[in-house]
Amino acid sequence: MSPMSDSKAKSKHRRQSSPQDALSALLSEPAGDPIRRAEWLGELDRRLHPHLPPSLAPHARLANVKEGTLVFVVDAPVWRTKLRLAAPELLDVARSIGLVATEVVVKVSSTPHAPPERAPLQAIPLSSQSRRALQAALDTLRPAPEEDGES
C-alpha cells in the first residue's frame, strides 16, 4: 500500500466514526464559549432568584457577572431601589455558591422581562335584538329538513 492510499484510508476511517451531537460539537469549539457562559449565567440566575423579595423577582434577572460584580437588569426604576436593598443578601448567597462577589450593579431596561398580564375577557350580554339576528344567521347555515314522500 502506498503512503497516499494509507492516508486516504485513515481519513476515510475518521469520517466513519460516530457523529457528535450538534450542541456538543458547537460547545467543543471556541465559538461555544458564549453559549457556555449564557448557560452558566442562566443557572446562576436560577440559584439567586429565590433569594429576591417575591414582589421583585418577576422584574429582575441576572445579566452578567464581571470582576466580582453581579449585574442585574430590572424593568423599572422602582425595582432598582428594591434590588439595591436586597444586595447584601444576594452577595452572601453568591459567595456561598463560590462566586467572588463584592458588588451589585442594577441597570434599568426599557423593555419588560415578562409580558404584562392581560385582564380576563368578560362576556358581554347580547341584547334581545342581537340574539334574534344571531339565531337567524345560524338558521341559514342549517340544512333544510327533507320532506318525506316527495320525490
Coordinates of C-alpha atoms in Angstrom, one line a residue:
M1 CA 0.0 0.0 0.0
S2 CA 1.4 3.4 -1.0
P3 CA 1.7 6.3 1.5
M4 CA -1.0 8.1 -0.4
S5 CA -3.6 5.3 -0.2
D6 CA -2.7 4.8 3.5
S7 CA -3.5 8.5 4.4
K8 CA -6.8 8.1 2.4
A9 CA -7.7 5.1 4.4
K10 CA -7.0 6.9 7.7
S11 CA -9.1 9.9 6.7
K12 CA -11.9 7.7 5.5
H13 CA -11.8 5.8 8.8
R14 CA -12.1 9.1 10.8
R15 CA -15.2 10.2 8.8
Q16 CA -16.9 6.9 9.6
S17 CA -16.6 7.4 13.4
S18 CA -19.8 8.2 15.3
P19 CA -21.1 11.7 14.7
Q20 CA -21.1 14.2 17.5
D21 CA -24.2 15.8 18.8
A22 CA -24.6 19.3 17.2
L23 CA -24.6 21.1 20.6
S24 CA -21.6 19.1 21.8
A25 CA -19.7 19.9 18.6
L26 CA -20.5 23.6 19.0
L27 CA -19.5 23.7 22.6
S28 CA -16.2 22.0 21.9
E29 CA -15.2 24.8 19.5
P30 CA -14.1 28.3 20.7
A31 CA -17.4 29.6 19.5
G32 CA -19.1 27.6 22.2
D33 CA -17.7 29.9 25.0
P34 CA -20.6 32.4 24.7
I35 CA -23.1 29.6 24.8
R36 CA -21.5 28.1 27.9
R37 CA -21.4 31.5 29.5
A38 CA -25.1 32.1 28.8
E39 CA -25.9 28.7 30.3
W40 CA -23.8 29.4 33.4
L41 CA -25.4 32.9 33.8
G42 CA -28.9 31.3 33.5
E43 CA -28.0 28.7 36.2
L44 CA -26.7 31.5 38.5
D45 CA -29.9 33.5 37.9
R46 CA -32.0 30.4 38.9
R47 CA -29.9 30.0 42.1
L48 CA -30.1 33.6 43.1
H49 CA -33.7 34.3 42.1
P50 CA -35.3 32.6 45.1
H51 CA -33.5 35.0 47.4
L52 CA -35.1 38.0 45.8
P53 CA -38.2 39.5 47.5
P54 CA -41.3 37.9 45.9
S55 CA -42.6 41.2 44.6
L56 CA -39.2 42.0 42.9
A57 CA -38.4 38.5 41.5
P58 CA -40.6 38.8 38.3
H59 CA -39.0 42.2 37.5
A60 CA -35.3 41.3 37.8
R61 CA -32.8 39.0 36.2
L62 CA -29.1 38.4 36.4
A63 CA -27.5 39.8 33.3
N64 CA -23.7 39.4 33.9
V65 CA -21.0 38.6 36.5
K66 CA -17.8 40.5 35.9
E67 CA -14.8 41.1 38.2
G68 CA -16.8 40.4 41.4
T69 CA -19.8 42.5 40.3
L70 CA -23.2 41.0 39.9
V71 CA -25.1 42.9 37.2
F72 CA -28.9 42.7 37.4
V73 CA -31.4 44.2 35.0
V74 CA -34.8 45.4 36.2
D75 CA -37.8 46.7 34.2
A76 CA -38.5 49.9 36.2
P77 CA -36.6 52.3 38.4
V78 CA -38.7 51.3 41.5
W79 CA -37.2 47.8 41.2
R80 CA -33.7 49.2 41.1
T81 CA -34.2 50.6 44.6
K82 CA -35.7 47.4 45.9
L83 CA -32.9 45.3 44.4
R84 CA -30.2 47.6 46.0
L85 CA -31.9 46.9 49.3
A86 CA -31.7 43.2 48.7
A87 CA -28.0 43.4 47.6
P88 CA -26.3 42.3 50.9
E89 CA -28.3 39.1 50.9
L90 CA -27.6 38.4 47.2
L91 CA -23.9 38.9 47.8
D92 CA -24.0 36.5 50.7
V93 CA -25.8 33.9 48.6
A94 CA -23.4 34.4 45.7
R95 CA -20.4 33.9 48.0
S96 CA -22.0 30.8 49.4
I97 CA -22.1 29.2 46.0
G98 CA -18.5 30.0 45.3
L99 CA -18.6 33.4 43.5
V100 CA -16.2 36.1 44.4
A101 CA -18.9 38.8 44.6
T102 CA -18.2 42.2 46.1
E103 CA -20.8 44.5 44.4
V104 CA -24.3 44.5 42.9
V105 CA -25.0 46.9 40.0
V106 CA -28.6 47.4 38.8
K107 CA -29.5 48.6 35.4
V108 CA -33.0 49.6 34.2
S109 CA -34.2 48.1 30.9
S110 CA -36.7 49.9 28.7
T111 CA -38.4 46.6 27.9
P112 CA -40.3 44.5 30.4
H113 CA -39.0 41.0 31.3
A114 CA -42.4 39.4 31.0
P115 CA -45.4 40.4 29.0
P116 CA -47.9 42.3 31.1
E117 CA -50.8 40.2 32.5
R118 CA -54.0 40.6 30.5
A119 CA -57.2 41.1 32.2
P120 CA -59.6 38.2 31.7
L121 CA -62.1 38.7 29.0
Q122 CA -65.6 39.1 30.2
A123 CA -68.7 38.1 28.1
I124 CA -70.9 41.0 27.1
P125 CA -74.6 40.0 27.3
L126 CA -76.4 40.1 24.0
S127 CA -79.4 42.3 23.6
S128 CA -82.7 40.5 22.5
Q129 CA -82.4 42.1 19.0
S130 CA -78.8 40.8 18.7
R131 CA -79.8 37.4 19.9
R132 CA -82.6 37.1 17.3
A133 CA -80.2 38.3 14.5
L134 CA -77.6 35.7 15.5
Q135 CA -80.2 33.0 15.6
A136 CA -81.5 34.0 12.2
A137 CA -77.9 33.8 10.8
L138 CA -77.4 30.4 12.4
D139 CA -80.7 29.1 11.0
T140 CA -79.4 30.0 7.4
L141 CA -76.4 27.7 8.0
R142 CA -78.5 24.6 8.9
P143 CA -79.7 22.4 6.1
A144 CA -83.4 22.5 5.4
P145 CA -85.2 19.4 6.7
E146 CA -86.0 16.9 3.9
E147 CA -89.7 16.3 3.3
D148 CA -90.8 12.7 3.4
G149 CA -92.7 11.1 0.5
E150 CA -91.9 13.6 -2.2
S151 CA -89.6 12.7 -5.0

